[in-house]
Amino acid sequence: MDALDAAVQNFFTSLHTPIINWLWVFLAQYGIYLIVLLALIMLFKQKRIHERTRFFIQALLVLVLARGLVAETIAFFYNRQRPFETGLNALYAHGQGASFPSGHTTAMFSIALVLYAWNKKAGKWALVIAALSGISRAIAGVHWISDVIGGFLVAWIVYILLKKFVFEKFNKKEEVEEIKITQ
């Protein structure tokens, strides 16, 4: 994996130009805020409070478990250096610490996956922003590409497990309660 990461990082370094570096830095640092903003806009556009609550709880649950528990646990046990800690140049100042998996990428995909399940159009935009922002973090030299892929996989696996074992059962229970109320 290290050889692949180094090869990809060398390619990304070749993409550094003064004209476009601002875009990589912007996406790397602020992509997560764009996704949160998009999620909040969609949340407040929803008129049914029940749907708002469901989306918020699902997004929060995936975010806390994927980013707060799983990604942090992996990072604790697999304390990998960031590219700039190995002598490569980063496009912006970033704190040292465990690189794998990318916490920002995990958080962005956690929200984007739930948003996609809730609203396909907005979710597609969120997934694109999450992917571009994650890749930008590697281009900017604060993560390896495998950190970004790892962040996506953590978010995706946690989302799929919660969907299968929690969200679908919760939705079925709500459907039964709605039928009882309407009868």
JSON list of C-alpha atoms in Angstrom, two decimals:
[
{"chain": "A", "resi": 1, "resn": "MET", "atom": "CA", "xyz": [0.00, 0.00, 0.00]},
{"chain": "A", "resi": 2, "resn": "ASP", "atom": "CA", "xyz": [2.87, 2.36, 0.75]},
{"chain": "A", "resi": 3, "resn": "ALA", "atom": "CA", "xyz": [4.21, 2.06, -2.82]},
{"chain": "A", "resi": 4, "resn": "LEU", "atom": "CA", "xyz": [0.77, 2.86, -4.25]},
{"chain": "A", "resi": 5, "resn": "ASP", "atom": "CA", "xyz": [0.36, 5.80, -1.88]},
{"chain": "A", "resi": 6, "resn": "ALA", "atom": "CA", "xyz": [3.79, 7.15, -2.82]},
{"chain": "A", "resi": 7, "resn": "ALA", "atom": "CA", "xyz": [3.10, 6.81, -6.56]},
{"chain": "A", "resi": 8, "resn": "VAL", "atom": "CA", "xyz": [-0.27, 8.54, -6.25]},
{"chain": "A", "resi": 9, "resn": "GLN", "atom": "CA", "xyz": [1.25, 11.24, -4.03]},
{"chain": "A", "resi": 10, "resn": "ASN", "atom": "CA", "xyz": [3.97, 11.90, -6.62]},
{"chain": "A", "resi": 11, "resn": "PHE", "atom": "CA", "xyz": [1.28, 12.25, -9.29]},
{"chain": "A", "resi": 12, "resn": "PHE", "atom": "CA", "xyz": [-0.70, 14.63, -7.07]},
{"chain": "A", "resi": 13, "resn": "THR", "atom": "CA", "xyz": [2.42, 16.71, -6.45]},
{"chain": "A", "resi": 14, "resn": "SER", "atom": "CA", "xyz": [2.74, 17.12, -10.22]},
{"chain": "A", "resi": 15, "resn": "LEU", "atom": "CA", "xyz": [-0.71, 18.77, -10.17]},
{"chain": "A", "resi": 16, "resn": "HIS", "atom": "CA", "xyz": [0.50, 21.57, -7.91]},
{"chain": "A", "resi": 17, "resn": "THR", "atom": "CA", "xyz": [0.38, 24.91, -9.69]},
{"chain": "A", "resi": 18, "resn": "PRO", "atom": "CA", "xyz": [0.02, 28.32, -8.06]},
{"chain": "A", "resi": 19, "resn": "ILE", "atom": "CA", "xyz": [-3.15, 28.98, -10.04]},
{"chain": "A", "resi": 20, "resn": "ILE", "atom": "CA", "xyz": [-5.04, 25.87, -8.94]},
{"chain": "A", "resi": 21, "resn": "ASN", "atom": "CA", "xyz": [-3.56, 25.19, -5.49]},
{"chain": "A", "resi": 22, "resn": "TRP", "atom": "CA", "xyz": [-6.15, 27.52, -3.94]},
{"chain": "A", "resi": 23, "resn": "LEU", "atom": "CA", "xyz": [-8.90, 25.17, -5.19]},
{"chain": "A", "resi": 24, "resn": "TRP", "atom": "CA", "xyz": [-7.29, 22.10, -3.61]},
{"chain": "A", "resi": 25, "resn": "VAL", "atom": "CA", "xyz": [-6.82, 23.93, -0.33]},
{"chain": "A", "resi": 26, "resn": "PHE", "atom": "CA", "xyz": [-10.36, 25.34, -0.36]},
{"chain": "A", "resi": 27, "resn": "LEU", "atom": "CA", "xyz": [-11.92, 21.92, -1.02]},
{"chain": "A", "resi": 28, "resn": "ALA", "atom": "CA", "xyz": [-9.63, 20.20, 1.49]},
{"chain": "A", "resi": 29, "resn": "GLN", "atom": "CA", "xyz": [-10.42, 22.67, 4.28]},
{"chain": "A", "resi": 30, "resn": "TYR", "atom": "CA", "xyz": [-14.00, 23.72, 3.56]},
{"chain": "A", "resi": 31, "resn": "GLY", "atom": "CA", "xyz": [-15.63, 20.81, 1.72]},
{"chain": "A", "resi": 32, "resn": "ILE", "atom": "CA", "xyz": [-17.08, 19.52, 4.96]},
{"chain": "A", "resi": 33, "resn": "TYR", "atom": "CA", "xyz": [-18.79, 22.86, 5.58]},
{"chain": "A", "resi": 34, "resn": "LEU", "atom": "CA", "xyz": [-20.33, 22.78, 2.10]},
{"chain": "A", "resi": 35, "resn": "ILE", "atom": "CA", "xyz": [-21.83, 19.35, 2.85]},
{"chain": "A", "resi": 36, "resn": "VAL", "atom": "CA", "xyz": [-23.16, 20.47, 6.24]},
{"chain": "A", "resi": 37, "resn": "LEU", "atom": "CA", "xyz": [-24.64, 23.58, 4.62]},
{"chain": "A", "resi": 38, "resn": "LEU", "atom": "CA", "xyz": [-26.30, 21.49, 1.90]},
{"chain": "A", "resi": 39, "resn": "ALA", "atom": "CA", "xyz": [-27.68, 19.09, 4.52]},
{"chain": "A", "resi": 40, "resn": "LEU", "atom": "CA", "xyz": [-29.04, 21.98, 6.60]},
{"chain": "A", "resi": 41, "resn": "ILE", "atom": "CA", "xyz": [-30.70, 23.57, 3.56]},
{"chain": "A", "resi": 42, "resn": "MET", "atom": "CA", "xyz": [-32.38, 20.27, 2.71]},
{"chain": "A", "resi": 43, "resn": "LEU", "atom": "CA", "xyz": [-33.33, 19.76, 6.34]},
{"chain": "A", "resi": 44, "resn": "PHE", "atom": "CA", "xyz": [-35.09, 23.11, 6.57]},
{"chain": "A", "resi": 45, "resn": "LYS", "atom": "CA", "xyz": [-36.74, 22.70, 3.16]},
{"chain": "A", "resi": 46, "resn": "GLN", "atom": "CA", "xyz": [-38.48, 19.59, 4.50]},
{"chain": "A", "resi": 47, "resn": "LYS", "atom": "CA", "xyz": [-41.88, 20.63, 5.81]},
{"chain": "A", "resi": 48, "resn": "ARG", "atom": "CA", "xyz": [-42.64, 17.45, 7.76]},
{"chain": "A", "resi": 49, "resn": "ILE", "atom": "CA", "xyz": [-40.99, 17.59, 11.17]},
{"chain": "A", "resi": 50, "resn": "HIS", "atom": "CA", "xyz": [-41.03, 13.79, 11.35]},
{"chain": "A", "resi": 51, "resn": "GLU", "atom": "CA", "xyz": [-38.85, 13.55, 8.21]},
{"chain": "A", "resi": 52, "resn": "ARG", "atom": "CA", "xyz": [-36.52, 16.26, 9.50]},
{"chain": "A", "resi": 53, "resn": "THR", "atom": "CA", "xyz": [-36.07, 14.40, 12.76]},
{"chain": "A", "resi": 54, "resn": "ARG", "atom": "CA", "xyz": [-35.48, 11.06, 11.03]},
{"chain": "A", "resi": 55, "resn": "PHE", "atom": "CA", "xyz": [-32.80, 12.52, 8.74]},
{"chain": "A", "resi": 56, "resn": "PHE", "atom": "CA", "xyz": [-31.09, 14.37, 11.59]},
{"chain": "A", "resi": 57, "resn": "ILE", "atom": "CA", "xyz": [-31.00, 11.31, 13.86]},
{"chain": "A", "resi": 58, "resn": "GLN", "atom": "CA", "xyz": [-29.75, 9.01, 11.10]},
{"chain": "A", "resi": 59, "resn": "ALA", "atom": "CA", "xyz": [-27.04, 11.44, 9.99]},
{"chain": "A", "resi": 60, "resn": "LEU", "atom": "CA", "xyz": [-25.95, 12.06, 13.57]},
{"chain": "A", "resi": 61, "resn": "LEU", "atom": "CA", "xyz": [-25.85, 8.35, 14.37]},
{"chain": "A", "resi": 62, "resn": "VAL", "atom": "CA", "xyz": [-23.77, 7.47, 11.29]},
{"chain": "A", "resi": 63, "resn": "LEU", "atom": "CA", "xyz": [-21.48, 10.45, 11.93]},
{"chain": "A", "resi": 64, "resn": "VAL", "atom": "CA", "xyz": [-20.88, 9.67, 15.60]},
{"chain": "A", "resi": 65, "resn": "LEU", "atom": "CA", "xyz": [-20.30, 5.95, 15.08]},
{"chain": "A", "resi": 66, "resn": "ALA", "atom": "CA", "xyz": [-18.24, 6.20, 11.87]},
{"chain": "A", "resi": 67, "resn": "ARG", "atom": "CA", "xyz": [-16.16, 9.28, 12.68]},
{"chain": "A", "resi": 68, "resn": "GLY", "atom": "CA", "xyz": [-16.26, 9.37, 16.45]},
{"chain": "A", "resi": 69, "resn": "LEU", "atom": "CA", "xyz": [-15.92, 5.68, 17.25]},
{"chain": "A", "resi": 70, "resn": "VAL", "atom": "CA", "xyz": [-14.69, 3.54, 14.36]},
{"chain": "A", "resi": 71, "resn": "ALA", "atom": "CA", "xyz": [-12.30, 6.00, 12.65]},
{"chain": "A", "resi": 72, "resn": "GLU", "atom": "CA", "xyz": [-10.86, 7.16, 15.98]},
{"chain": "A", "resi": 73, "resn": "THR", "atom": "CA", "xyz": [-10.33, 3.56, 17.14]},
{"chain": "A", "resi": 74, "resn": "ILE", "atom": "CA", "xyz": [-8.56, 2.64, 13.91]},
{"chain": "A", "resi": 75, "resn": "ALA", "atom": "CA", "xyz": [-6.41, 5.78, 14.10]},
{"chain": "A", "resi": 76, "resn": "PHE", "atom": "CA", "xyz": [-5.48, 5.00, 17.71]},
{"chain": "A", "resi": 77, "resn": "PHE", "atom": "CA", "xyz": [-4.24, 1.51, 16.87]},
{"chain": "A", "resi": 78, "resn": "TYR", "atom": "CA", "xyz": [-2.81, 2.35, 13.44]},
{"chain": "A", "resi": 79, "resn": "ASN", "atom": "CA", "xyz": [-0.98, 5.60, 14.06]},
{"chain": "A", "resi": 80, "resn": "ARG", "atom": "CA", "xyz": [0.14, 6.35, 10.53]},
{"chain": "A", "resi": 81, "resn": "GLN", "atom": "CA", "xyz": [2.21, 9.41, 9.61]},
{"chain": "A", "resi": 82, "resn": "ARG", "atom": "CA", "xyz": [0.78, 12.05, 7.30]},
{"chain": "A", "resi": 83, "resn": "PRO", "atom": "CA", "xyz": [2.55, 12.72, 3.98]},
{"chain": "A", "resi": 84, "resn": "PHE", "atom": "CA", "xyz": [4.08, 15.99, 5.20]},
{"chain": "A", "resi": 85, "resn": "GLU", "atom": "CA", "xyz": [5.51, 14.16, 8.22]},
{"chain": "A", "resi": 86, "resn": "THR", "atom": "CA", "xyz": [7.54, 12.00, 5.81]},
{"chain": "A", "resi": 87, "resn": "GLY", "atom": "CA", "xyz": [9.17, 14.97, 4.09]},
{"chain": "A", "resi": 88, "resn": "LEU", "atom": "CA", "xyz": [6.59, 15.79, 1.43]},
{"chain": "A", "resi": 89, "resn": "ASN", "atom": "CA", "xyz": [5.31, 19.36, 1.24]},
{"chain": "A", "resi": 90, "resn": "ALA", "atom": "CA", "xyz": [1.75, 20.17, 2.25]},
{"chain": "A", "resi": 91, "resn": "LEU", "atom": "CA", "xyz": [-0.14, 23.02, 0.62]},
{"chain": "A", "resi": 92, "resn": "TYR", "atom": "CA", "xyz": [-1.34, 24.32, 3.99]},
{"chain": "A", "resi": 93, "resn": "ALA", "atom": "CA", "xyz": [-0.41, 23.99, 7.65]},
{"chain": "A", "resi": 94, "resn": "HIS", "atom": "CA", "xyz": [-2.02, 21.01, 9.34]},
{"chain": "A", "resi": 95, "resn": "GLY", "atom": "CA", "xyz": [-1.53, 19.43, 12.73]},
{"chain": "A", "resi": 96, "resn": "GLN", "atom": "CA", "xyz": [0.33, 16.19, 13.11]},
{"chain": "A", "resi": 97, "resn": "GLY", "atom": "CA", "xyz": [-1.43, 13.02, 14.14]},
{"chain": "A", "resi": 98, "resn": "ALA", "atom": "CA", "xyz": [-2.81, 9.76, 12.87]},
{"chain": "A", "resi": 99, "resn": "SER", "atom": "CA", "xyz": [-3.52, 9.90, 9.17]},
{"chain": "A", "resi": 100, "resn": "PHE", "atom": "CA", "xyz": [-5.52, 6.70, 8.58]},
{"chain": "A", "resi": 101, "resn": "PRO", "atom": "CA", "xyz": [-8.45, 6.83, 8.05]},
{"chain": "A", "resi": 102, "resn": "SER", "atom": "CA", "xyz": [-9.16, 10.42, 7.06]},
{"chain": "A", "resi": 103, "resn": "GLY", "atom": "CA", "xyz": [-11.53, 11.78, 9.69]},
{"chain": "A", "resi": 104, "resn": "HIS", "atom": "CA", "xyz": [-12.76, 14.58, 7.44]},
{"chain": "A", "resi": 105, "resn": "THR", "atom": "CA", "xyz": [-13.52, 12.12, 4.65]},
{"chain": "A", "resi": 106, "resn": "THR", "atom": "CA", "xyz": [-15.29, 9.79, 7.07]},
{"chain": "A", "resi": 107, "resn": "ALA", "atom": "CA", "xyz": [-17.42, 12.66, 8.37]},
{"chain": "A", "resi": 108, "resn": "MET", "atom": "CA", "xyz": [-18.25, 14.01, 4.91]},
{"chain": "A", "resi": 109, "resn": "PHE", "atom": "CA", "xyz": [-19.30, 10.64, 3.53]},
{"chain": "A", "resi": 110, "resn": "SER", "atom": "CA", "xyz": [-21.27, 9.85, 6.70]},
{"chain": "A", "resi": 111, "resn": "ILE", "atom": "CA", "xyz": [-23.49, 12.86, 6.08]},
{"chain": "A", "resi": 112, "resn": "ALA", "atom": "CA", "xyz": [-23.50, 12.51, 2.28]},
{"chain": "A", "resi": 113, "resn": "LEU", "atom": "CA", "xyz": [-24.63, 8.86, 2.33]},
{"chain": "A", "resi": 114, "resn": "VAL", "atom": "CA", "xyz": [-27.58, 9.60, 4.61]},
{"chain": "A", "resi": 115, "resn": "LEU", "atom": "CA", "xyz": [-28.45, 12.67, 2.54]},
{"chain": "A", "resi": 116, "resn": "TYR", "atom": "CA", "xyz": [-28.37, 10.56, -0.64]},
{"chain": "A", "resi": 117, "resn": "ALA", "atom": "CA", "xyz": [-30.79, 8.04, 0.87]},
{"chain": "A", "resi": 118, "resn": "TRP", "atom": "CA", "xyz": [-33.09, 10.88, 1.88]},
{"chain": "A", "resi": 119, "resn": "ASN", "atom": "CA", "xyz": [-32.84, 13.12, -1.20]},
{"chain": "A", "resi": 120, "resn": "LYS", "atom": "CA", "xyz": [-31.10, 11.70, -4.28]},
{"chain": "A", "resi": 121, "resn": "LYS", "atom": "CA", "xyz": [-30.44, 15.04, -6.03]},
{"chain": "A", "resi": 122, "resn": "ALA", "atom": "CA", "xyz": [-28.89, 16.77, -3.01]},
{"chain": "A", "resi": 123, "resn": "GLY", "atom": "CA", "xyz": [-27.18, 13.54, -2.01]},
{"chain": "A", "resi": 124, "resn": "LYS", "atom": "CA", "xyz": [-25.43, 13.27, -5.39]},
{"chain": "A", "resi": 125, "resn": "TRP", "atom": "CA", "xyz": [-24.01, 16.76, -4.90]},
{"chain": "A", "resi": 126, "resn": "ALA", "atom": "CA", "xyz": [-22.92, 15.88, -1.37]},
{"chain": "A", "resi": 127, "resn": "LEU", "atom": "CA", "xyz": [-21.20, 12.70, -2.58]},
{"chain": "A", "resi": 128, "resn": "VAL", "atom": "CA", "xyz": [-19.37, 14.62, -5.32]},
{"chain": "A", "resi": 129, "resn": "ILE", "atom": "CA", "xyz": [-18.25, 17.28, -2.84]},
{"chain": "A", "resi": 130, "resn": "ALA", "atom": "CA", "xyz": [-17.13, 14.60, -0.36]},
{"chain": "A", "resi": 131, "resn": "ALA", "atom": "CA", "xyz": [-15.13, 12.79, -3.05]},
{"chain": "A", "resi": 132, "resn": "LEU", "atom": "CA", "xyz": [-13.51, 15.98, -4.38]},
{"chain": "A", "resi": 133, "resn": "SER", "atom": "CA", "xyz": [-12.74, 17.22, -0.89]},
{"chain": "A", "resi": 134, "resn": "GLY", "atom": "CA", "xyz": [-11.25, 13.88, 0.15]},
{"chain": "A", "resi": 135, "resn": "ILE", "atom": "CA", "xyz": [-9.09, 13.73, -2.97]},
{"chain": "A", "resi": 136, "resn": "SER", "atom": "CA", "xyz": [-8.11, 17.36, -2.39]},
{"chain": "A", "resi": 137, "resn": "ARG", "atom": "CA", "xyz": [-6.86, 16.42, 1.07]},
{"chain": "A", "resi": 138, "resn": "ALA", "atom": "CA", "xyz": [-4.50, 13.95, -0.59]},
{"chain": "A", "resi": 139, "resn": "ILE", "atom": "CA", "xyz": [-3.49, 16.44, -3.30]},
{"chain": "A", "resi": 140, "resn": "ALA", "atom": "CA", "xyz": [-2.82, 19.02, -0.58]},
{"chain": "A", "resi": 141, "resn": "GLY", "atom": "CA", "xyz": [-0.47, 16.56, 1.13]},
{"chain": "A", "resi": 142, "resn": "VAL", "atom": "CA", "xyz": [-2.28, 16.18, 4.46]},
{"chain": "A", "resi": 143, "resn": "HIS", "atom": "CA", "xyz": [-3.47, 12.61, 3.70]},
{"chain": "A", "resi": 144, "resn": "TRP", "atom": "CA", "xyz": [-2.45, 9.64, 1.61]},
{"chain": "A", "resi": 145, "resn": "ILE", "atom": "CA", "xyz": [-4.99, 8.46, -0.96]},
{"chain": "A", "resi": 146, "resn": "SER", "atom": "CA", "xyz": [-5.49, 5.25, 1.05]},
{"chain": "A", "resi": 147, "resn": "ASP", "atom": "CA", "xyz": [-6.49, 7.40, 4.05]},
{"chain": "A", "resi": 148, "resn": "VAL", "atom": "CA", "xyz": [-9.23, 8.94, 1.92]},
{"chain": "A", "resi": 149, "resn": "ILE", "atom": "CA", "xyz": [-10.38, 5.55, 0.62]},
{"chain": "A", "resi": 150, "resn": "GLY", "atom": "CA", "xyz": [-10.30, 4.22, 4.18]},
{"chain": "A", "resi": 151, "resn": "GLY", "atom": "CA", "xyz": [-12.44, 7.14, 5.38]},
{"chain": "A", "resi": 152, "resn": "PHE", "atom": "CA", "xyz": [-15.00, 6.45, 2.67]},
{"chain": "A", "resi": 153, "resn": "LEU", "atom": "CA", "xyz": [-15.06, 2.72, 3.51]},
{"chain": "A", "resi": 154, "resn": "VAL", "atom": "CA", "xyz": [-15.55, 3.36, 7.23]},
{"chain": "A", "resi": 155, "resn": "ALA", "atom": "CA", "xyz": [-18.49, 5.69, 6.53]},
{"chain": "A", "resi": 156, "resn": "TRP", "atom": "CA", "xyz": [-20.00, 3.34, 3.96]},
{"chain": "A", "resi": 157, "resn": "ILE", "atom": "CA", "xyz": [-19.72, 0.19, 6.11]},
{"chain": "A", "resi": 158, "resn": "VAL", "atom": "CA", "xyz": [-21.17, 1.92, 9.19]},
{"chain": "A", "resi": 159, "resn": "TYR", "atom": "CA", "xyz": [-23.99, 3.39, 7.07]},
{"chain": "A", "resi": 160, "resn": "ILE", "atom": "CA", "xyz": [-24.82, 0.00, 5.49]},
{"chain": "A", "resi": 161, "resn": "LEU", "atom": "CA", "xyz": [-24.82, -1.78, 8.86]},
{"chain": "A", "resi": 162, "resn": "LEU", "atom": "CA", "xyz": [-27.00, 0.87, 10.50]},
{"chain": "A", "resi": 163, "resn": "LYS", "atom": "CA", "xyz": [-29.35, 0.89, 7.52]},
{"chain": "A", "resi": 164, "resn": "LYS", "atom": "CA", "xyz": [-29.77, -2.88, 7.62]},
{"chain": "A", "resi": 165, "resn": "PHE", "atom": "CA", "xyz": [-29.97, -3.42, 11.37]},
{"chain": "A", "resi": 166, "resn": "VAL", "atom": "CA", "xyz": [-31.41, -0.16, 12.71]},
{"chain": "A", "resi": 167, "resn": "PHE", "atom": "CA", "xyz": [-32.90, 2.21, 10.15]},
{"chain": "A", "resi": 168, "resn": "GLU", "atom": "CA", "xyz": [-34.94, -0.38, 8.22]},
{"chain": "A", "resi": 169, "resn": "LYS", "atom": "CA", "xyz": [-36.34, -1.91, 11.42]},
{"chain": "A", "resi": 170, "resn": "PHE", "atom": "CA", "xyz": [-37.18, 1.53, 12.76]},
{"chain": "A", "resi": 171, "resn": "ASN", "atom": "CA", "xyz": [-38.94, 2.43, 9.50]},
{"chain": "A", "resi": 172, "resn": "LYS", "atom": "CA", "xyz": [-40.97, -0.83, 9.55]},
{"chain": "A", "resi": 173, "resn": "LYS", "atom": "CA", "xyz": [-42.02, -0.16, 13.13]},
{"chain": "A", "resi": 174, "resn": "GLU", "atom": "CA", "xyz": [-43.17, 3.34, 12.15]},
{"chain": "A", "resi": 175, "resn": "GLU", "atom": "CA", "xyz": [-45.18, 1.94, 9.22]},
{"chain": "A", "resi": 176, "resn": "VAL", "atom": "CA", "xyz": [-46.99, -0.48, 11.55]},
{"chain": "A", "resi": 177, "resn": "GLU", "atom": "CA", "xyz": [-47.75, 2.35, 13.98]},
{"chain": "A", "resi": 178, "resn": "GLU", "atom": "CA", "xyz": [-49.08, 4.53, 11.12]},
{"chain": "A", "resi": 179, "resn": "ILE", "atom": "CA", "xyz": [-51.40, 1.73, 10.01]},
{"chain": "A", "resi": 180, "resn": "LYS", "atom": "CA", "xyz": [-52.71, 1.31, 13.57]},
{"chain": "A", "resi": 181, "resn": "ILE", "atom": "CA", "xyz": [-53.34, 5.05, 13.88]},
{"chain": "A", "resi": 182, "resn": "THR", "atom": "CA", "xyz": [-55.21, 5.29, 10.57]},
{"chain": "A", "resi": 183, "resn": "GLN", "atom": "CA", "xyz": [-57.47, 2.29, 11.31]}
]
